[in-house]
Every structure is written in structure tokens, then in C-alpha cells.
Short mmCIF file of C-alpha atoms in Angstrom, two decimals:
data_model
loop_
_atom_site.label_atom_id
_atom_site.label_comp_id
_atom_site.label_asym_id
_atom_site.label_seq_id
_atom_site.Cartn_x
_atom_site.Cartn_y
_atom_site.Cartn_z
CA UNK A 26 79.31 47.30 -0.13
CA UNK A 27 79.77 44.86 2.76
CA UNK A 28 76.18 43.84 3.52
CA UNK A 29 72.75 43.62 1.87
CA UNK A 30 69.58 44.11 3.95
CA UNK A 31 66.53 42.35 2.55
CA UNK A 32 63.19 43.20 4.03
CA UNK A 33 59.58 42.25 3.02
CA UNK A 34 56.73 44.77 3.33
CA UNK A 35 52.94 44.84 3.25
CA UNK A 36 50.90 47.98 2.97
CA UNK A 37 47.10 48.02 3.43
CA UNK A 38 46.59 50.08 0.33
CA UNK A 39 47.92 50.71 -3.18
CA UNK A 40 51.11 52.88 -3.07
CA UNK A 41 54.07 53.55 -5.39
CA UNK A 42 57.80 52.94 -4.88
CA UNK A 43 58.49 56.58 -4.06
CA UNK A 44 55.83 56.51 -1.37
CA UNK A 45 57.66 53.55 0.41
CA UNK A 46 61.16 55.15 0.14
CA UNK A 47 59.72 58.36 1.40
CA UNK A 48 58.15 56.64 4.42
CA UNK A 49 61.40 54.76 5.22
CA UNK A 50 63.59 57.92 5.04
CA UNK A 51 61.00 60.16 6.80
CA UNK A 52 59.94 57.94 9.70
CA UNK A 53 63.50 56.89 10.58
CA UNK A 54 64.96 60.42 10.53
CA UNK A 55 66.41 61.34 13.90
CA UNK A 56 65.29 58.00 15.43
CA UNK A 57 68.87 56.98 16.29
CA UNK A 58 70.51 60.36 16.01
CA UNK A 59 72.01 62.15 13.07
CA UNK A 60 74.56 59.44 12.54
CA UNK A 61 71.77 57.12 11.26
CA UNK A 62 70.00 59.63 9.03
CA UNK A 63 69.57 57.65 5.80
CA UNK A 64 70.04 60.64 3.54
CA UNK A 65 73.30 61.50 5.19
CA UNK A 66 74.47 57.95 5.07
CA UNK A 67 73.82 57.89 1.30
CA UNK A 68 75.67 61.11 0.79
CA UNK A 69 78.69 59.57 2.53
CA UNK A 70 78.36 56.31 0.59
CA UNK A 71 77.71 54.41 3.77
CA UNK A 72 74.56 52.92 2.22
CA UNK A 73 73.68 52.43 -1.41
CA UNK A 74 70.64 53.05 -3.49
CA UNK A 75 67.42 51.71 -1.90
CA UNK A 76 65.73 49.24 -4.34
CA UNK A 77 62.03 48.45 -4.16
CA UNK A 78 60.25 45.54 -5.80
CA UNK A 79 56.47 45.64 -5.40
CA UNK A 80 53.25 44.11 -6.67
CA UNK A 81 49.60 44.69 -5.97
CA UNK A 82 47.60 41.97 -4.19
CA UNK A 83 44.00 43.09 -4.18
CA UNK A 84 43.91 46.35 -2.33
CA UNK A 85 47.30 45.69 -0.70
CA UNK A 86 50.86 46.38 -1.84
CA UNK A 87 53.49 43.77 -1.09
CA UNK A 88 57.12 43.34 -2.05
CA UNK A 89 60.74 43.61 -0.93
CA UNK A 90 63.17 46.30 0.05
CA UNK A 91 66.90 46.02 -0.58
CA UNK A 92 69.41 48.32 1.11
CA UNK A 93 73.17 47.81 0.49
CA UNK A 94 75.28 48.78 3.49
CA UNK A 95 78.89 49.83 3.90
CA UNK A 96 78.53 50.10 7.65
CA UNK A 97 80.10 47.65 10.06
CA UNK A 98 78.17 44.62 11.22
CA UNK A 99 76.65 46.15 14.42
CA UNK A 100 75.69 49.43 12.65
CA UNK A 101 74.08 47.43 9.79
CA UNK A 102 72.01 45.43 12.26
CA UNK A 103 70.83 48.62 13.97
CA UNK A 104 69.92 50.10 10.61
CA UNK A 105 67.90 47.00 9.75
CA UNK A 106 66.06 47.06 13.05
CA UNK A 107 65.29 50.77 12.59
CA UNK A 108 63.62 50.06 9.28
CA UNK A 109 61.17 47.70 10.95
CA UNK A 110 59.78 50.60 13.02
CA UNK A 111 58.10 52.12 9.88
CA UNK A 112 54.37 51.52 10.35
CA UNK A 113 52.77 53.92 7.81
CA UNK A 114 53.03 54.54 4.10
CA UNK A 115 50.95 57.54 3.37
CA UNK A 116 47.53 57.02 5.07
CA UNK A 117 47.91 53.20 5.14
CA UNK A 118 49.09 50.92 7.80
CA UNK A 119 52.34 49.16 6.89
CA UNK A 120 54.46 46.27 8.19
CA UNK A 121 58.13 45.78 7.39
CA UNK A 122 60.01 42.63 8.27
CA UNK A 123 63.72 42.09 7.81
CA UNK A 124 64.17 38.70 6.08
CA UNK A 125 67.96 38.50 5.98
CA UNK A 126 71.27 40.41 6.17
CA UNK A 127 73.64 38.93 3.63
CA UNK A 128 77.42 39.30 4.04
CA UNK A 129 78.40 40.18 0.44
CA UNK A 130 82.07 39.49 1.15
CA UNK A 131 81.23 35.91 2.16
CA UNK A 132 79.17 35.42 -1.03
CA UNK A 133 82.13 36.71 -3.06
CA UNK A 134 84.46 34.30 -1.30
CA UNK A 135 82.15 31.37 -2.01
CA UNK A 136 82.12 32.40 -5.68
CA UNK A 137 85.90 32.70 -5.71
CA UNK A 138 86.36 29.22 -4.24
CA UNK A 139 83.81 27.64 -6.64
CA UNK A 140 85.34 29.39 -9.68
CA UNK A 141 88.83 28.25 -8.54
CA UNK A 142 87.62 24.66 -8.42
CA UNK A 143 86.14 24.98 -11.93
CA UNK A 144 89.37 26.44 -13.32
CA UNK A 145 91.39 23.68 -11.66
CA UNK A 146 89.26 21.09 -13.26
CA UNK A 147 89.67 22.73 -16.63
CA UNK A 148 93.44 22.78 -16.24
CA UNK A 149 93.39 19.04 -15.30
CA UNK A 150 91.26 18.18 -18.34
CA UNK A 151 93.64 20.02 -20.57
CA UNK A 152 96.67 18.01 -19.40
CA UNK A 153 98.09 15.96 -22.34
CA UNK A 154 97.37 12.25 -22.42
CA UNK A 155 100.91 10.90 -23.04
CA UNK A 156 99.70 7.45 -24.23
CA UNK A 157 97.32 9.13 -26.73
CA UNK A 158 100.22 11.28 -28.03
CA UNK A 159 102.51 8.30 -28.38
CA UNK A 160 99.85 6.30 -30.21
CA UNK A 161 99.26 9.12 -32.62
CA UNK A 162 102.94 9.63 -33.24
CA UNK A 163 104.01 5.96 -33.70
CA UNK A 164 100.94 4.55 -35.44
CA UNK A 165 100.77 4.30 -39.25
CA UNK A 166 97.98 5.77 -41.28
CA UNK A 167 95.19 3.33 -40.84
CA UNK A 168 92.26 2.65 -43.11
CA UNK A 169 88.97 4.13 -42.04
CA UNK A 170 87.16 1.73 -39.70
CA UNK A 171 84.88 -0.68 -41.47
CA UNK A 172 81.16 0.19 -41.42
CA UNK A 173 78.53 -2.21 -42.58
CA UNK A 174 74.84 -1.85 -43.53
CA UNK A 175 72.92 -3.90 -41.14
CA UNK A 176 69.33 -5.30 -41.46
CA UNK A 177 66.43 -4.51 -43.74
CA UNK A 178 66.79 -0.81 -42.75
CA UNK A 179 70.46 -0.90 -43.89
CA UNK A 180 71.60 0.94 -40.76
CA UNK A 181 75.27 1.96 -40.34
CA UNK A 182 76.90 -0.44 -37.87
CA UNK A 183 80.15 -1.91 -36.61
CA UNK A 184 81.18 -5.33 -37.96
CA UNK A 185 80.71 -7.09 -34.62
CA UNK A 186 77.20 -5.73 -33.85
CA UNK A 187 75.39 -8.96 -34.45
CA UNK A 188 77.67 -11.43 -32.74
CA UNK A 189 78.44 -9.24 -29.69
CA UNK A 190 76.54 -9.81 -26.42
CA UNK A 191 76.42 -5.99 -25.91
CA UNK A 192 75.42 -3.34 -28.48
CA UNK A 193 75.94 0.40 -28.35
CA UNK A 194 73.19 2.44 -30.04
CA UNK A 195 74.33 5.78 -31.39
CA UNK A 196 72.78 8.50 -33.55
CA UNK A 197 74.51 8.49 -36.94
CA UNK A 198 77.08 7.02 -39.23
CA UNK A 199 79.80 9.39 -38.13
CA UNK A 200 79.35 8.15 -34.56
CA UNK A 201 79.82 4.55 -35.61
CA UNK A 202 83.00 5.47 -37.52
CA UNK A 203 84.47 7.44 -34.56
CA UNK A 204 83.78 4.65 -32.03
CA UNK A 205 85.23 2.15 -34.45
CA UNK A 206 88.55 4.11 -34.36
CA UNK A 207 88.87 3.26 -30.70
CA UNK A 208 87.92 -0.44 -30.88
CA UNK A 209 84.16 -0.19 -30.33
CA UNK A 210 82.88 -2.45 -33.21
CA UNK A 211 79.60 -3.40 -31.59
CA UNK A 212 77.76 -0.18 -32.56
CA UNK A 213 74.70 0.62 -34.66
CA UNK A 214 73.16 3.96 -35.64
CA UNK A 215 69.56 4.79 -35.19
CA UNK A 216 69.71 7.20 -38.03
CA UNK A 217 69.13 10.61 -36.54
CA UNK A 218 66.18 12.22 -34.67
CA UNK A 219 63.30 9.89 -35.83
CA UNK A 220 59.91 9.49 -34.24
CA UNK A 221 60.19 5.69 -34.32
CA UNK A 222 63.03 3.36 -33.45
CA UNK A 223 63.81 1.14 -36.52
CA UNK A 224 62.47 -2.40 -36.27
CA UNK A 225 66.00 -3.60 -37.17
CA UNK A 226 67.39 -2.28 -33.82
CA UNK A 227 64.48 -3.59 -31.72
CA UNK A 228 64.98 -7.05 -33.14
CA UNK A 229 68.75 -6.92 -32.83
CA UNK A 230 68.52 -5.84 -29.14
CA UNK A 231 66.53 -8.87 -28.03
CA UNK A 232 68.72 -10.94 -25.67
CA UNK A 233 71.54 -8.40 -25.64
CA UNK A 234 72.85 -5.87 -23.15
CA UNK A 235 71.93 -2.46 -24.65
CA UNK A 236 73.84 0.83 -24.19
CA UNK A 237 72.33 4.07 -25.62
CA UNK A 238 75.13 6.58 -26.29
CA UNK A 239 73.81 10.06 -27.21
CA UNK A 240 75.10 13.54 -27.89
CA UNK A 241 75.40 16.10 -25.07
CA UNK A 242 72.88 18.50 -26.57
CA UNK A 243 69.13 18.96 -26.97
CA UNK A 244 69.01 16.63 -29.92
CA UNK A 245 70.63 13.88 -27.91
CA UNK A 246 68.07 14.31 -25.16
CA UNK A 247 65.22 13.99 -27.70
CA UNK A 248 66.64 10.81 -29.11
CA UNK A 249 67.09 9.41 -25.53
CA UNK A 250 63.38 10.03 -24.79
CA UNK A 251 62.35 8.47 -28.07
CA UNK A 252 64.42 5.27 -27.59
CA UNK A 253 63.63 4.83 -23.93
CA UNK A 254 59.90 5.07 -24.64
CA UNK A 255 59.97 2.47 -27.43
CA UNK A 256 62.43 -0.33 -26.45
CA UNK A 257 64.33 -1.85 -23.56
CA UNK A 258 67.65 -0.20 -22.77
CA UNK A 259 70.05 -1.22 -19.96
CA UNK A 260 72.35 1.84 -19.71
CA UNK A 261 72.45 5.43 -20.98
CA UNK A 262 75.78 7.24 -21.74
CA UNK A 263 76.05 10.89 -22.85
CA UNK A 264 78.77 12.90 -24.47
CA UNK A 265 79.99 15.90 -22.48
CA UNK A 266 77.61 18.92 -22.53
CA UNK A 267 77.66 20.64 -25.94
CA UNK A 268 79.65 17.90 -27.69
CA UNK A 269 78.74 15.17 -30.10
CA UNK A 270 79.83 11.52 -30.05
CA UNK A 271 81.51 11.84 -33.36
CA UNK A 272 83.86 14.54 -31.89
CA UNK A 273 85.07 12.60 -28.93
CA UNK A 274 88.68 11.29 -28.42
CA UNK A 275 89.24 7.73 -27.23
CA UNK A 276 89.84 9.04 -23.68
CA UNK A 277 86.51 10.99 -23.73
CA UNK A 278 84.63 7.99 -25.14
CA UNK A 279 86.02 5.69 -22.37
CA UNK A 280 85.07 8.37 -19.75
CA UNK A 281 81.53 8.79 -21.05
CA UNK A 282 80.94 5.01 -21.05
CA UNK A 283 82.42 4.70 -17.56
CA UNK A 284 79.88 7.26 -16.40
CA UNK A 285 76.89 5.53 -18.01
CA UNK A 286 73.70 5.41 -15.86
CA UNK A 287 71.14 2.58 -15.59
CA UNK A 288 68.27 3.36 -17.92
CA UNK A 289 65.69 2.65 -15.17
CA UNK A 290 67.12 5.61 -13.16
CA UNK A 291 67.00 7.91 -16.16
CA UNK A 292 63.35 6.88 -16.78
CA UNK A 293 62.55 7.76 -13.22
CA UNK A 294 64.13 11.17 -13.58
CA UNK A 295 62.03 11.63 -16.76
CA UNK A 296 58.88 10.60 -14.99
CA UNK A 297 58.60 7.31 -17.04
CA UNK A 298 58.12 3.87 -15.62
CA UNK A 299 59.24 0.75 -17.57
CA UNK A 300 55.69 -0.39 -17.92
CA UNK A 301 54.60 3.00 -19.22
CA UNK A 302 57.34 2.78 -21.88
CA UNK A 303 55.99 -0.50 -23.23
CA UNK A 304 52.41 0.79 -23.32
CA UNK A 305 53.48 3.81 -25.34
CA UNK A 306 54.66 1.42 -28.11
CA UNK A 307 51.94 -1.29 -27.91
CA UNK A 308 48.89 0.66 -26.97
CA UNK A 309 48.94 4.33 -28.15
CA UNK A 310 46.88 6.64 -26.06
CA UNK A 311 43.63 7.86 -27.65
CA UNK A 312 43.67 11.62 -28.37
CA UNK A 313 40.96 12.39 -25.85
CA UNK A 314 42.77 10.56 -23.06
CA UNK A 315 46.10 12.13 -23.94
CA UNK A 316 44.54 15.55 -23.85
CA UNK A 317 42.97 14.90 -20.45
CA UNK A 318 46.24 13.60 -19.05
CA UNK A 319 48.08 16.64 -20.39
CA UNK A 320 45.67 18.91 -18.48
CA UNK A 321 46.63 17.09 -15.26
CA UNK A 322 50.38 17.50 -15.47
CA UNK A 323 53.22 19.57 -16.94
CA UNK A 324 56.63 18.39 -17.95
CA UNK A 325 59.46 20.70 -16.70
CA UNK A 326 63.05 20.27 -17.94
CA UNK A 327 65.68 21.98 -15.82
CA UNK A 328 69.41 21.46 -16.65
CA UNK A 329 70.51 17.97 -16.19
CA UNK A 330 72.60 16.96 -13.15
CA UNK A 331 76.13 15.61 -13.75
CA UNK A 332 75.99 11.80 -14.11
CA UNK A 333 77.71 9.75 -11.38
CA UNK A 334 81.16 8.09 -11.88
CA UNK A 335 81.28 4.35 -12.71
CA UNK A 336 84.30 2.14 -12.88
CA UNK A 337 86.57 2.32 -15.89
CA UNK A 338 86.12 -1.45 -16.29
CA UNK A 339 82.51 -0.77 -17.40
CA UNK A 340 83.79 1.14 -20.49
CA UNK A 341 86.13 -1.74 -21.35
CA UNK A 342 83.29 -4.27 -20.91
CA UNK A 343 81.18 -2.16 -23.29
CA UNK A 344 83.88 -2.28 -25.95
CA UNK A 345 84.41 -6.05 -25.57
CA UNK A 346 80.69 -7.00 -25.43
CA UNK A 347 80.80 -7.99 -21.75
CA UNK A 348 77.80 -7.41 -19.48
CA UNK A 349 78.30 -4.73 -16.83
CA UNK A 350 77.63 -5.70 -13.26
CA UNK A 351 74.07 -4.28 -12.45
CA UNK A 352 74.61 -4.28 -8.66
CA UNK A 353 77.79 -2.25 -8.75
CA UNK A 354 76.23 0.37 -11.04
CA UNK A 355 73.14 0.67 -8.88
CA UNK A 356 75.17 1.18 -5.76
CA UNK A 357 76.98 4.18 -7.29
CA UNK A 358 73.86 5.84 -8.70
CA UNK A 359 72.94 9.23 -7.23
CA UNK A 360 69.60 10.97 -7.37
CA UNK A 361 69.22 14.00 -9.69
CA UNK A 362 66.65 16.00 -11.53
CA UNK A 363 66.90 16.11 -15.33
CA UNK A 364 63.12 16.28 -16.03
CA UNK A 365 60.04 16.08 -13.86
CA UNK A 366 56.31 15.81 -14.25
CA UNK A 367 54.47 18.29 -12.04
CA UNK A 368 50.89 17.62 -11.17
CA UNK A 369 48.21 20.23 -12.14
CA UNK A 370 47.33 20.89 -8.54
CA UNK A 371 50.84 21.89 -7.78
CA UNK A 372 50.85 24.32 -10.78
CA UNK A 373 47.55 25.78 -9.51
CA UNK A 374 49.00 26.10 -6.01
CA UNK A 375 52.06 27.89 -7.45
CA UNK A 376 49.87 30.48 -9.15
CA UNK A 377 48.06 31.13 -5.89
CA UNK A 378 51.30 31.40 -4.01
CA UNK A 379 52.57 34.43 -5.92
CA UNK A 380 52.39 37.57 -3.77
CA UNK A 381 51.86 35.72 -0.43
CA UNK A 382 55.48 35.54 0.73
CA UNK A 383 54.78 31.89 1.63
CA UNK A 384 56.58 28.59 0.91
CA UNK A 385 55.25 25.09 0.37
CA UNK A 386 57.38 21.97 0.73
CA UNK A 387 56.53 18.68 -1.13
CA UNK A 388 57.72 15.10 -0.90
CA UNK A 389 58.53 12.92 -3.95
CA UNK A 390 54.91 12.08 -4.51
CA UNK A 391 54.06 15.83 -4.55
CA UNK A 392 52.23 15.56 -1.26
CA UNK A 393 52.41 18.75 0.81
CA UNK A 394 54.83 18.36 3.68
CA UNK A 395 54.65 21.84 5.22
CA UNK A 396 53.52 25.42 4.46
CA UNK A 397 55.36 28.32 6.16
CA UNK A 398 56.48 31.94 5.74
CA UNK A 399 59.41 32.64 3.38
CA UNK A 400 61.25 34.39 6.22
CA UNK A 401 61.29 31.09 8.21
CA UNK A 402 62.30 28.92 5.27
CA UNK A 403 66.02 28.81 5.68
CA UNK A 404 65.89 27.84 9.40
CA UNK A 405 63.19 25.30 8.67
CA UNK A 406 65.28 23.57 5.97
CA UNK A 407 68.20 23.37 8.34
CA UNK A 408 66.10 21.48 10.91
CA UNK A 409 64.10 19.21 8.52
CA UNK A 410 64.85 15.51 8.35
CA UNK A 411 67.23 14.65 5.42
CA UNK A 412 65.42 13.17 2.42
CA UNK A 413 61.94 14.16 3.66
CA UNK A 414 61.57 17.05 1.26
CA UNK A 415 61.86 16.68 -2.51
CA UNK A 416 60.79 20.15 -3.73
CA UNK A 417 60.15 23.64 -2.23
CA UNK A 418 58.04 26.22 -4.00
CA UNK A 419 58.10 29.68 -2.49
CA UNK A 420 57.32 33.31 -3.20
CA UNK A 421 60.77 34.59 -2.46
CA UNK A 422 64.35 34.85 -3.66
CA UNK A 423 66.59 31.84 -4.28
CA UNK A 424 69.93 32.57 -2.61
CA UNK A 425 73.16 30.63 -2.52
CA UNK A 426 72.75 30.10 1.15
CA UNK A 427 69.40 28.48 0.59
CA UNK A 428 70.74 26.26 -2.17
CA UNK A 429 73.55 25.08 0.12
CA UNK A 430 71.09 24.23 2.95
CA UNK A 431 68.78 22.38 0.53
CA UNK A 432 71.71 20.34 -0.76
CA UNK A 433 72.64 19.22 2.77
CA UNK A 434 69.08 18.05 3.43
CA UNK A 435 68.68 16.20 0.13
CA UNK A 436 66.15 18.65 -1.41
CA UNK A 437 66.22 18.11 -5.23
CA UNK A 438 64.33 21.17 -6.50
CA UNK A 439 63.79 24.83 -5.51
CA UNK A 440 61.26 26.97 -7.33
CA UNK A 441 61.19 30.65 -6.32
CA UNK A 442 59.94 34.03 -7.53
CA UNK A 443 63.43 35.03 -8.76
CA UNK A 444 67.15 34.07 -8.43
CA UNK A 445 69.42 36.24 -6.32
CA UNK A 446 72.16 38.15 -8.15
CA UNK A 447 74.92 36.46 -6.00
CA UNK A 448 73.94 32.94 -6.88
CA UNK A 449 77.06 31.66 -8.56
CA UNK A 450 76.54 28.01 -9.26
CA UNK A 451 74.52 24.86 -8.66
CA UNK A 452 75.50 22.68 -5.73
CA UNK A 453 75.13 18.92 -5.49
CA UNK A 454 71.78 17.70 -6.91
CA UNK A 455 69.80 20.83 -6.29
CA UNK A 456 68.03 22.25 -9.34
CA UNK A 457 66.62 25.77 -9.12
CA UNK A 458 64.31 27.78 -11.29
CA UNK A 459 61.75 30.60 -11.21
CA UNK A 460 57.97 30.76 -11.57
CA UNK A 461 58.48 32.34 -15.05
CA UNK A 462 60.46 29.23 -16.18
CA UNK A 463 57.31 27.14 -15.64
CA UNK A 464 54.29 29.33 -16.09
#
């Protein structure tokens, strides 16, 4: 099929899918001659199977019609306009509005280009590191890097962890050993997924530059939240998605440390302020207050955005105990969404939005910027001032075209009723999810 017609409908009564299909086929028959008879077009494979999604809103029936078309562009447009003439479904008044006509070939081309880029990146990453090969071939079998037991908690650590101006906090003993192989001797292990950061690490970190280096999985994210909420950290580095620090090669370790992100930015993405982090340690929240606060907000965790690149010199500075340049790091930081706290009133508004075919735009403080019809959303985003909108919640379908437009205008989050079948990938900093991911 070349095109996909998407149309919304509203019927002033409760009807079934076959009632709507019957009305569309019956009321358009002969309207533009026999060449545009829908039944004949289906028999000739000029149009595909008509798909109906509907829901009941009080006494009304609302939803979406999808009609795949193999006609040319002009004929498809005529077909779409003809469908809008349907004004009755059974005894009830009906209104049909064409929301979009998608060029499926263009969507496929976008997918091909994106996939080609991903494959090219994979090929580049698989290229052999000649220096690494030479080192492995020429070096003698070395003794396993020295690991000491540091402090009263007897934590696994590198031999230079106390005298270095910079320390790297990792998860376990295996991480300390692996980093030691590549010259990072200023490391200390927190000891796995614990609820409290050991006092040994908190005392050691005083007056030092602190880098938290975690695994690229869910466990690593949990440790990151724990550490950031209980002690001061300057930078956060993560292993590639799905990998652990103990598995990384020297090249991968250097790359991860070069891409480390200021901890303040990570805390903003997680909805945590530095002051809040200190309060969580020094003044635990009473159960009643914690419960009340929980009722006012919800934590949503979409997939994390790719961390921005930082100079390779930062990784070398981390290995040597030098202090990274804060200003340079901050200038290279990009906004992203790895976690967000959504106010209760926004959640309530989202529930009310279902079935309305409307959209609500919010700024970074979750103040409502605009409320409009879903059919006008794409054009509105194209015209909005860049950076003005942080999130859009709408009772409609998230399409690749909408994601692209949102990325160009600095929109960080899209929440829709469902995700279109042709959405192939994320773009830029835009995170997207459905109502069912949250409620």
C-alpha cells in the first residue's frame, strides 16, 4: 500500500464497528461514480481492509478509521474527502474528520535511512583497535591488579584511592579489578545494591572529586539513585546499555568516562535537587508526609537518553586523579528525559483526556501552555516557539512525523493513546510513551 488514511469519528449514539463500516461503504456508493465504489476497490486490491478503533464516551461512540490505499495521490485524497461526507450511522448523527494521509513509502524510506545509520555505527564499533591488539600480543602475563580492603567496612578498592584527588565509585570487587587493569587505581566499590551508602565512602569522598561509574542496566540505575540521594557526587558515568563495568575493555572504559555527565544534571532529570538529596539523609520524611507527597505525584521512567560526548581528556583526568573542568562539561551538556515526576493534577487531567481527541501542552513546570484538537497538533507544534513546550499529552496516535516535529521544537516528552506501527526509532531528546505506560 502507498498511503494510509486516518480519520476520527464521533457518533451521537452507541454503535458497533460493522455499523460504521456499513455506513461508510453504503453512503459513499455511487457518490463519485463506479470507479470509487469501496467494495470494488477492495476487490481490485486498490484499498486494504478498513480498520476501526472505537470506544464509548457516555452515550456517544468515538474512535478512528484507518483505510490503506494503493491509489495514486490525487485519487487517495478524493477518497479521503468522500469519506467525510458520511453523516449518519444507523439512526444517529455522525461526524468524520480526516486527520492525516500518511505516505507509507516515505515512512519506509525514513526507517531505511535510520536503520542504515545504526548498522554503520555497529560496523564502526566492531573495527579492531590496533593499539589494543598490539598491547595484548606483546605484553607478558601480568599479575592480577592489586585490590585492597579499605576502611572499617573493608571495601574493595584500588591502591591509590586514598591519596588521589579523584575517586571512582563502582558497584563491586570485579569492577575494581577490571578498572585496575587499565590503570584506574583510584576506585572503590560500594558493595552491590544496598539501601545505604557505606560511611567509609562518605568519609573518603570529603574534599575529593567524585565520579560514580555504574552498570548500564536496571541495577545500575538503582545504585545511581541511592548514591545521589545520600552523598555528594560530581559526575556520573554509565557502561553501555546492557553491559556491566566489569565486562568493559580499556577502550570502552575510556569512552564511558569521556561521556560522564555532571551529577547535578542527572539529579534534575530524576526530579531531585541537591538540597533534597541532603534532606533525604539527614531528615527522613515521616511516613504520613511521605504518603501525602506520594499522592501528589508519580515517578515515570522512560528509556534514558544517550549521554552527551565529553572530551577524551576527561577520562584521562579521571584515571590520573585530576579534576575535570566543570565549565567545559556544562557547556556540552544536553537536555534529556531519563526520569520525571508528574504532578497529580496532570495525571488526573490525562484520565479526563481519554476519548476527547484533544491535546494538552505543558511547560517544564507542568503549567498548561495550550489545549487544542489532536487534528491540529502537528501544525501547532511546527509553529510553536522552540523550547516553550516540555511535554504534550494527547488522545491520539504518536507518529514518526510528530516525533520529528517535536524534536525540532525542543519538546522532551510525548504521551499519546498509542504508538503508530510505523514509528521506527527515537529522535534527538524526544521520549514517547502511551497512557497505559503510566496509568
